[in-house]
Coordinates of C-alpha atoms in Angstrom, one line a residue:
X1 CA 0.0 0.0 0.0
X2 CA 1.4 3.4 -1.0
X3 CA 2.0 6.0 1.7
X4 CA -0.7 8.7 2.3
X5 CA 0.0 12.0 0.4
X6 CA 1.1 14.9 2.6
X7 CA -0.3 18.3 1.8
X8 CA 1.3 21.7 2.3
X9 CA -0.7 24.9 1.7
X10 CA 1.7 27.8 0.9
X11 CA -0.2 30.9 1.9
X12 CA -2.9 31.8 4.4
X13 CA -4.8 35.0 3.3
X14 CA -8.6 34.9 2.9
X15 CA -8.5 32.6 -0.1
X16 CA -5.8 30.4 1.3
X17 CA -7.7 30.0 4.6
X18 CA -11.0 29.3 2.7
X19 CA -9.2 26.5 0.7
X20 CA -7.5 25.2 3.9
X21 CA -11.0 24.8 5.3
X22 CA -12.1 22.6 2.4
X23 CA -8.8 20.6 2.2
X24 CA -8.7 20.1 6.0
X25 CA -12.3 18.6 5.9
X26 CA -11.6 16.5 2.7
X27 CA -8.4 14.8 3.9
X28 CA -10.2 13.5 7.0
X29 CA -12.6 11.5 4.8
X30 CA -10.0 10.3 2.2
X31 CA -7.9 7.1 2.1
X32 CA -5.5 8.9 -0.2
X33 CA -4.2 11.8 1.9
X34 CA -2.5 12.3 5.2
X35 CA -4.9 13.8 7.7
X36 CA -2.6 16.6 8.9
X37 CA -2.4 19.6 6.6
X38 CA 0.5 22.1 7.1
X39 CA -0.3 25.7 6.1
X40 CA 2.6 28.1 5.8
X41 CA 1.6 31.4 7.5
X42 CA 3.5 34.7 7.2
X43 CA 3.9 35.5 10.9
X44 CA 2.2 38.6 12.2
X45 CA 1.4 39.8 15.6
X46 CA -2.4 40.4 16.2
X47 CA -3.3 42.0 19.5
X48 CA -0.1 40.8 21.1
X49 CA -0.4 37.2 19.9
X50 CA 1.3 35.4 17.0
X51 CA -1.1 34.7 14.1
X52 CA 0.2 31.1 13.9
X53 CA -0.6 30.6 17.7
X54 CA -4.1 32.0 17.2
X55 CA -4.8 29.6 14.2
X56 CA -3.4 26.6 16.1
X57 CA -5.2 27.4 19.4
X58 CA -8.5 29.0 18.3
X59 CA -8.6 27.5 14.8
X60 CA -9.5 30.7 13.1
X61 CA -7.5 33.1 10.9
X62 CA -8.7 36.2 12.7
X63 CA -7.0 38.6 10.4
X64 CA -7.9 37.3 6.9
X65 CA -10.9 35.1 7.4
X66 CA -12.5 36.1 10.7
X67 CA -15.6 34.3 11.8
X68 CA -14.8 30.9 10.2
X69 CA -13.5 27.9 12.0
X70 CA -10.6 26.1 10.4
X71 CA -10.4 22.3 10.9
X72 CA -8.2 21.3 13.8
X73 CA -6.0 19.2 11.5
X74 CA -4.8 22.4 9.6
X75 CA -1.6 23.3 11.4
X76 CA -0.1 26.8 10.9
X77 CA 3.6 26.8 10.4
X78 CA 5.6 30.1 10.2
X79 CA 8.8 28.6 8.7
X80 CA 8.4 27.6 5.0
X81 CA 11.1 25.0 5.0
X82 CA 9.4 23.2 7.9
X83 CA 6.0 23.5 6.3
X84 CA 7.2 22.1 3.0
X85 CA 9.3 19.3 4.4
X86 CA 8.0 15.9 3.2
X87 CA 5.0 17.3 1.3
X88 CA 3.7 15.4 -1.8
X89 CA 1.3 18.1 -2.9
X90 CA 1.8 21.9 -2.7
X91 CA -1.1 24.3 -2.9
X92 CA 0.2 27.8 -3.7
X93 CA -2.2 30.6 -2.7
X94 CA -0.5 33.9 -1.9
X95 CA 0.1 37.2 -3.6
X96 CA 2.1 36.7 -6.8
X97 CA 4.6 39.4 -5.7
X98 CA 6.1 37.0 -3.1
X99 CA 6.3 33.7 -5.0
X100 CA 9.9 34.0 -6.3
X101 CA 11.4 34.6 -3.0
X102 CA 9.4 31.9 -1.3
X103 CA 10.4 29.3 -3.9
X104 CA 14.0 30.2 -3.5
X105 CA 13.7 29.4 0.3
X106 CA 11.8 26.1 -0.5
X107 CA 13.8 24.7 -3.4
X108 CA 16.2 22.4 -1.5
X109 CA 13.4 20.9 0.6
X110 CA 11.0 19.6 -2.1
X111 CA 11.0 15.9 -2.4
X112 CA 11.2 14.1 -5.8
X113 CA 7.8 13.4 -7.4
X114 CA 6.0 16.2 -5.5
X115 CA 3.4 18.1 -7.5
X116 CA 1.9 21.5 -7.1
X117 CA -1.2 23.5 -7.9
X118 CA -1.3 27.3 -8.1
X119 CA -4.4 29.3 -7.1
X120 CA -2.5 32.6 -7.7
X121 CA -4.1 35.1 -10.0
X122 CA -1.3 37.2 -11.6
X123 CA 1.5 37.1 -14.1
X124 CA 5.1 38.2 -14.0
X125 CA 6.9 40.2 -16.6
X126 CA 10.5 39.3 -16.9
X127 CA 13.3 40.2 -19.3
X128 CA 12.0 37.6 -21.8
X129 CA 8.4 38.9 -21.7
X130 CA 5.4 37.3 -20.0
X131 CA 5.8 34.6 -17.4
X132 CA 3.0 32.6 -15.8
X133 CA 3.2 32.0 -12.1
X134 CA 2.9 28.3 -12.4
X135 CA 5.9 28.3 -14.9
X136 CA 8.0 30.3 -12.4
X137 CA 7.2 27.7 -9.6
X138 CA 7.9 24.8 -12.0
X139 CA 11.3 26.2 -13.0
X140 CA 12.4 27.1 -9.5
X141 CA 11.2 23.9 -7.8
X142 CA 11.3 21.4 -10.6
X143 CA 7.8 20.1 -9.9
X144 CA 4.9 19.5 -12.3
X145 CA 2.2 22.2 -11.9
X146 CA -1.5 22.5 -12.4
X147 CA -3.7 25.6 -11.7
X148 CA -7.1 26.3 -10.2
X149 CA -9.1 29.4 -11.2
X150 CA -12.8 30.2 -11.0
X151 CA -15.6 32.5 -9.8
X152 CA -14.6 31.9 -6.2
X153 CA -15.0 34.8 -3.7
X154 CA -13.3 33.5 -0.6
X155 CA -16.0 34.4 1.9
X156 CA -18.7 32.7 -0.2
X157 CA -16.6 29.6 -0.5
X158 CA -16.0 29.6 3.3
X159 CA -19.8 30.0 3.7
X160 CA -20.2 26.8 1.6
X161 CA -22.3 28.6 -0.9
X162 CA -22.5 26.7 -4.2
X163 CA -19.8 27.7 -6.8
X164 CA -17.8 26.2 -9.6
X165 CA -14.1 26.3 -10.3
X166 CA -11.7 25.0 -13.0
X167 CA -8.5 23.0 -12.7
X168 CA -6.1 23.2 -15.6
X169 CA -3.9 20.2 -15.7
X170 CA -1.9 18.7 -18.5
X171 CA -1.5 15.5 -16.5
X172 CA -4.9 13.7 -16.2
X173 CA -3.7 11.7 -13.2
X174 CA -2.7 14.8 -11.3
X175 CA -6.0 16.5 -12.3
X176 CA -7.9 13.6 -10.8
X177 CA -5.9 13.6 -7.5
X178 CA -6.3 17.4 -7.1
X179 CA -10.0 17.2 -7.8
X180 CA -10.4 14.6 -5.1
X181 CA -8.4 16.8 -2.7
X182 CA -10.6 19.9 -3.2
X183 CA -14.0 19.1 -4.6
X184 CA -17.1 19.2 -2.3
X185 CA -20.8 19.2 -3.0
X186 CA -20.8 23.0 -3.0
X187 CA -17.3 23.5 -4.7
X188 CA -17.6 21.7 -8.0
X189 CA -14.5 21.3 -10.1
X190 CA -14.1 20.8 -13.9
X191 CA -10.7 19.6 -15.0
X192 CA -9.5 20.8 -18.4
X193 CA -6.1 20.3 -20.2
X194 CA -5.6 24.0 -21.2
X195 CA -3.5 24.8 -18.2
X196 CA -2.0 28.1 -19.5
X197 CA -5.4 29.4 -20.7
X198 CA -7.0 28.8 -17.3
X199 CA -4.2 30.6 -15.6
X200 CA -4.2 33.6 -17.9
X201 CA -7.9 34.0 -17.5
X202 CA -7.4 34.3 -13.7
X203 CA -4.8 37.0 -14.2
X204 CA -6.4 39.1 -16.9
X205 CA -9.9 39.3 -15.4
X206 CA -8.6 41.5 -12.6
X207 CA -7.6 44.2 -15.1
X208 CA -11.1 44.2 -16.6
X209 CA -12.5 44.4 -13.1
X210 CA -10.6 47.6 -12.5
X211 CA -12.2 49.0 -15.7
X212 CA -15.6 48.0 -14.3
X213 CA -14.8 49.7 -11.0
X214 CA -13.9 52.9 -12.9
X215 CA -17.4 52.8 -14.6
X216 CA -19.0 52.4 -11.1
X217 CA -17.1 55.3 -9.8
X218 CA -18.1 57.5 -12.7
X219 CA -21.8 56.6 -12.1
X220 CA -22.3 54.7 -15.4
X221 CA -24.9 51.9 -15.4
X222 CA -25.0 48.2 -16.0
X223 CA -25.1 48.6 -19.8
X224 CA -21.7 50.3 -19.7
X225 CA -20.3 47.7 -17.4
X226 CA -21.6 44.9 -19.7
X227 CA -19.6 46.5 -22.5
X228 CA -16.5 46.6 -20.4
X229 CA -17.0 42.9 -19.5
X230 CA -17.6 41.9 -23.2
X231 CA -14.7 43.9 -24.6
X232 CA -12.5 42.8 -21.8
X233 CA -13.3 39.2 -22.5
X234 CA -12.4 39.8 -26.2
X235 CA -9.1 41.2 -25.1
X236 CA -8.5 38.3 -22.7
X237 CA -9.1 35.8 -25.5
X238 CA -6.9 37.7 -28.0
X239 CA -4.1 38.0 -25.4
X240 CA -4.3 34.3 -24.5
X241 CA -4.0 33.3 -28.2
X242 CA -0.9 35.5 -28.6
X243 CA 0.9 34.5 -25.4
X244 CA -0.1 31.0 -24.3
X245 CA 1.9 27.9 -25.1
X246 CA -0.3 25.2 -26.7
X247 CA -3.9 25.5 -27.9
X248 CA -6.3 28.1 -26.7
X249 CA -10.0 27.4 -27.3
X250 CA -13.0 29.6 -26.6
X251 CA -14.5 26.5 -24.8
X252 CA -12.1 27.1 -21.9
X253 CA -13.4 30.7 -21.6
X254 CA -16.9 29.3 -21.1
X255 CA -15.7 27.4 -18.0
X256 CA -15.7 29.0 -14.5
X257 CA -12.2 30.3 -14.9
X258 CA -13.3 32.5 -17.8
X259 CA -16.7 34.2 -18.1
X260 CA -17.9 33.3 -14.7
X261 CA -14.9 34.6 -12.8
X262 CA -14.9 37.7 -15.0
X263 CA -18.5 38.6 -14.2
X264 CA -18.1 37.8 -10.5
X265 CA -15.0 40.0 -10.2
X266 CA -16.5 42.9 -12.1
X267 CA -19.5 42.9 -9.7
X268 CA -17.9 41.7 -6.5
X269 CA -14.2 41.5 -5.9
X270 CA -11.7 43.9 -4.4
X271 CA -10.3 45.2 -7.7
X272 CA -13.7 46.6 -8.6
X273 CA -14.2 48.1 -5.1
X274 CA -10.8 49.8 -5.0
X275 CA -11.1 51.1 -8.6
X276 CA -14.5 52.7 -7.7
X277 CA -12.9 54.4 -4.6
X278 CA -10.0 55.6 -6.8
X279 CA -12.4 57.6 -8.9
X280 CA -14.5 58.9 -6.0
X281 CA -11.6 59.8 -3.6
X282 CA -8.8 60.8 -6.1
X283 CA -6.3 58.8 -3.9
X284 CA -3.5 56.7 -5.3
X285 CA -4.1 53.0 -5.8
X286 CA -1.3 52.1 -3.2
X287 CA -2.9 54.3 -0.6
X288 CA -6.4 52.8 -1.1
X289 CA -4.9 49.3 -1.0
X290 CA -3.5 50.1 2.5
X291 CA -6.7 51.6 3.7
X292 CA -9.3 49.2 2.3
X293 CA -7.8 45.7 2.1
X294 CA -6.7 44.8 5.6
X295 CA -3.2 43.7 4.4
X296 CA -4.4 41.9 1.3
X297 CA -2.8 42.7 -2.0
X298 CA -4.5 44.1 -5.1
X299 CA -3.7 42.2 -8.3
X300 CA -5.4 44.2 -11.1
X301 CA -3.4 47.4 -11.3
X302 CA 0.0 45.5 -11.0
X303 CA -1.1 43.0 -13.6
X304 CA -2.1 45.8 -15.9
X305 CA 1.4 47.2 -15.6
X306 CA 3.0 43.9 -16.4
X307 CA 0.7 43.3 -19.4
X308 CA 1.3 46.8 -20.7
X309 CA 5.0 46.4 -20.7
X310 CA 4.7 43.1 -22.5
X311 CA 2.4 44.6 -25.1
X312 CA 4.8 47.6 -25.5
X313 CA 7.7 45.2 -26.2
X314 CA 5.7 43.7 -29.0
X315 CA 4.2 46.9 -30.4
X316 CA 0.7 45.7 -29.6
X317 CA -0.7 48.4 -27.2
X318 CA -3.2 49.7 -29.8
X319 CA -4.7 46.2 -30.2
X320 CA -5.6 46.2 -26.4
X321 CA -7.1 49.6 -25.7
X322 CA -9.0 48.5 -22.5
X323 CA -6.0 46.9 -20.9
X324 CA -3.8 49.9 -21.9
X325 CA -6.4 52.4 -20.6
X326 CA -6.6 50.7 -17.2
X327 CA -2.8 50.9 -16.8
X328 CA -2.6 54.5 -17.9
X329 CA -5.4 55.6 -15.6
X330 CA -3.8 53.8 -12.6
X331 CA -0.2 54.9 -13.1
X332 CA 0.1 57.7 -15.8
X333 CA -2.6 60.2 -14.7
X334 CA -4.7 59.5 -17.8
X335 CA -8.3 60.9 -17.0
X336 CA -10.6 58.2 -15.7
X337 CA -13.3 59.4 -18.1
X338 CA -11.1 58.1 -20.9
X339 CA -12.3 54.6 -20.1
X340 CA -15.5 55.6 -22.0
X341 CA -13.5 57.0 -25.0
X342 CA -11.6 53.7 -25.1
X343 CA -15.0 51.8 -25.2
X344 CA -16.4 54.1 -27.9
X345 CA -13.3 53.8 -30.1
X346 CA -12.5 50.1 -29.5
X347 CA -11.3 48.2 -32.6
X348 CA -14.4 46.0 -32.1
X349 CA -16.6 48.9 -33.1
X350 CA -14.5 50.1 -36.1

């Protein structure tokens, strides 16, 4: 009989804690996984107590997912090498800005044959152009990677409200194992092979959500927001076809990682909320992030900057006016009202 697979969750924000709640419950019922789940937690002091101590004693992440009990078999560990020691499956769920440094700390501790799944929504722009986060992890740690993206607002997942999500996995066996690890009656998973497409959807939809938030801040209605969503989806598809390795089909955009995640983020998520406040308050994005997000990171504006640089390198900025406008409004003092000009003059309408 093969040994039970050990799980390490790398990250513990609101999404990381929500997924830890699911995984912690699932491994208890499975004959495939070890019942103890280690969760790497960036150590913070909350009201004089270490966050890891609070999680391990009170079984609640009081900072990032207050009000929800985590299973007692989820153990918070502040040291990444200790958390990753002996793990067979890594679940990466932390802001993409930190992934490179963390992988460097982990790389000599990863056992042969381990696999990973990234829930990280973002991309990295390096000297050679665009890099997907799962590719960075695979290169640094030498492990096979899958991704999970979908219309999954963390609090609703923690509330066990019904939702769908998408796993992109080129390896069918890994896809099956990961689905068993994370699926519940109210968290339904579809596995597809277009790993890169799934991941790029998760990154790009945050840019579109910023555009949607600008419309809300300007007081435009649902018709305008629907146009932002549709044109944003067209730019997402066009961008994926240009930059993804392997096939890109519109079918994947009809999964939860595509249209569903895009709509949810444009009506719910933090990128929309902060973008609306950006218009109404006139404050900088970084300032609003500090004020509104309780230590969480905003992905949309930073992803727009990375995408803009990649498009500029390839002389393609004119082909992606919505992506470009979001970046220029966030960082180059372009007037927010230009978001409408960009919709009016979009190549789709020419």
